[in-house]
Amino acid sequence: MPPIPDVINKVPMMYRAQVTGRCQLQRLVPKAEEQHAQRWTKEWTERSYPHPPQFSQNVQTRSYSISWRFVTNAGQDDGIIRPVMGARGWPFYPGSSMKGLFRSACNPQQKARYCGQELPGGDMAPGILRFHGGYPTNKKWVEKLLDLVHPQQDYQVKRGNANHSAFMMISLYQPELNFGISSSEDLSPQEWTEIWQIWEKAMAKGLGSRVCAGYGHPSSISGDELYPPHRIHGRGMASKTLSGAEFRPNIFRAAIRGHALRIFGGLVPAPIAEREVDKLFGGLGSREPIVGLVGMKFVADDLNIDRHGRGRFEVRTYDVTGQLSWLLTRPLPDVQREALKNLILRLNQFAMILGGFGKSWRRIDHPFFFEEYYNHPNKSYIGCHWEWIDKFKRDVQIAAPKHLEQFMNNRLLPSVKEWLKLQGVNLNSQYAQEWRETWHTAKVQVWGRIAQNQEDSIAVKWFHQPYYSDNKQGIRNSIKGTSITGRLGTIGRIWHRMYPQFKFSQGDTPTKTRGYVELITIFPDQSPECRQFLTFLQQEQQDFQRVWPLNN
C-alpha cells in the first residue's frame, strides 16, 4: 500500500487530541485564516444527516423554540463547552437530563409515579415515563454554531491590567427543539396534558448549561419572575462573532453583575463582595462552582441588524426592543424574595440611569447624539443608547440631576444594605479600596446637567477635543487619550450618559420632552490630567453640578 501523503492532516478534527498543533477548539487565534473550531464544526455539520431523527409512533412529542442560544455540555473535550451529539450526528438534549429537569418540577406523588421511587431495602421502583430527549426540528441548527465568551469583570471593575481573552464555545442559535416522552402504561389525554404541563414548568427554569446568562430559555414560557419584565429599547454595536455579528442578551447579566460588584465593593471588603455577587449570579467560587440565585431572560420582539461605517471602520449594529426578565432559580423565604426583588430592580434602574449595556456602554451613542463626529471619514462607532418603553418610562423618575441623589440614597443603597444584612454580612466602614471602580463616596463622583435636546451634549466634546483652551497663553487642557477617557487597550474611568427627560404627573402617561439629563460618572485616579479635570469641574465651569455624593 503506497503511503498516504500528509496523513496527519487528514484525520478529522473530532478524533484529534486537544493539544497544541493537533486541535484546540477553545483557542481563538487572532487573524487566523481558519480557526480549529471552524474546521471542527464544518467537518461535523457536513456529515450529519439532512433530516432530524424521528421518534417512534408511541412517543408523545412537543416542540418549543428557544429565545436565544442553547447548549448542553458533552464534557468530551477539555477546555470547551460543546453539544452532546445524538442520532445521525444531530445535537440533542439527553433524555437523562430531561428526566432530571422534569423530576425537579414534580410534587412527591408525580415524582414517584412518573420518575420512580426508592423502596424499603434500597431497591428502586421505576417510573412509568421514558424520556427520549430533544432534537432540533430542522437543519437550521448548523448556522451560527460558534459562540464567543469573553469574561471581562476583573478588567472592567478591579484592575485595568487584568488578563482577559475570548474563548470558543459551541451552542445552537435560536433552535426549535422537539422533545419526546413515552409511557409504559396507556394514559388518558388528560394525564398527558398534566405531564406536558410539568415539563413546561420544568423548562421555564432553562434548559442545558449557562441558563443564568440567558441560554436555553423557551420563547413562550416564563419561569419564576422576580417582578414583571421590563420593556426596553436599545441601539449600539452588535457583538462580533466568527460567523458575523449578533445581538447577545447576556450583555444584561454582565452589566448588572458588574454593577452589583461595584456597589457591594463600596460597602464591604472585596472578598465578601465577590462572594455575595457569586451567590447571586453564579461563579467559579473559591473551591467549587456556585449556581446563581438569579437567572435572566431577554425576548426580542423587534430586532434589526444593520451596518455603520465603511471599510475597516464598518461594524454591524443592532436596534432592538424586547422584554428583560429576571428569574429566581430556587425558592426563597418571602422576606428574602422581597429583598432580592428590590435589589435586582434597583440594579437594573442604576444601569439604565448611568450607563448602558454591551459594547462601548460607557459612552453615549455618537451617531445619535454627536452626528457631526461623522462628518469626517474613518470614524469608529462609539457608544450605545437605551430607553424604557411604554409604561416603564415611569420606572425611574430622573427628570433633573438632583433626583439621582434621591435614587441612590433612598432606593438603591437601602435595598443593597437590606439584602446584605439578610445574608448575615456585617456592614462596617471597610470597602474594596484597591478596585479601580468601587461605588464609595471616596472613589466616585457623579456630575449632571439638563441638556435641552439631542444635540446639546457638552461633555461629548470633552472626549474628542480640549475642554479648556486659551490660545494667548498656549493652554490646551484635555482628557482625550488619558487614563480618564481610556484609549486603545486601556479602559477609561468615566461614564457618560444622556438619560431621556420626561414630564411626570400623577395618573398620566409620562410625556417625553426634547431634553436629556446629562450625567458623567468619574472614578478619579492620581494622574495630573484627572486632578486638572476635577478642578475644572469644581471651579471653572457652571454647566455641570455635582450630584453624588453631595457631602464629600
Tab-separated table of C-alpha atoms in Angstrom, residues 467-468 475-479 482 484 525-540:
chain	number	residue	atom	x	y	z
A	467	TYR	CA	-12.299	71.027	27.404
A	468	TYR	CA	-10.433	74.276	28.018
A	475	ILE	CA	-3.169	76.384	27.324
A	476	ARG	CA	-4.979	73.296	25.999
A	477	ASN	CA	-6.343	71.108	28.781
A	478	SER	CA	-7.673	67.794	27.535
A	479	ILE	CA	-8.685	64.383	28.811
A	482	THR	CA	-5.714	59.864	29.011
A	484	ILE	CA	-9.756	59.149	32.292
A	525	ASP	CA	-7.115	58.303	39.696
A	526	GLN	CA	-3.999	60.209	40.763
A	527	SER	CA	-2.995	61.348	37.284
A	528	PRO	CA	-2.328	65.093	36.730
A	529	GLU	CA	-4.908	65.092	33.936
A	530	CYS	CA	-7.562	63.784	36.317
A	531	ARG	CA	-6.776	66.291	39.066
A	532	GLN	CA	-6.816	69.075	36.494
A	533	PHE	CA	-10.158	67.952	35.101
A	534	LEU	CA	-11.755	67.722	38.563
A	535	THR	CA	-10.518	71.221	39.335
A	536	PHE	CA	-12.132	72.373	36.092
A	537	LEU	CA	-15.441	70.781	37.070
A	538	GLN	CA	-15.346	72.227	40.575
A	539	GLN	CA	-14.096	75.748	39.883
A	540	GLU	CA	-14.029	76.672	36.206
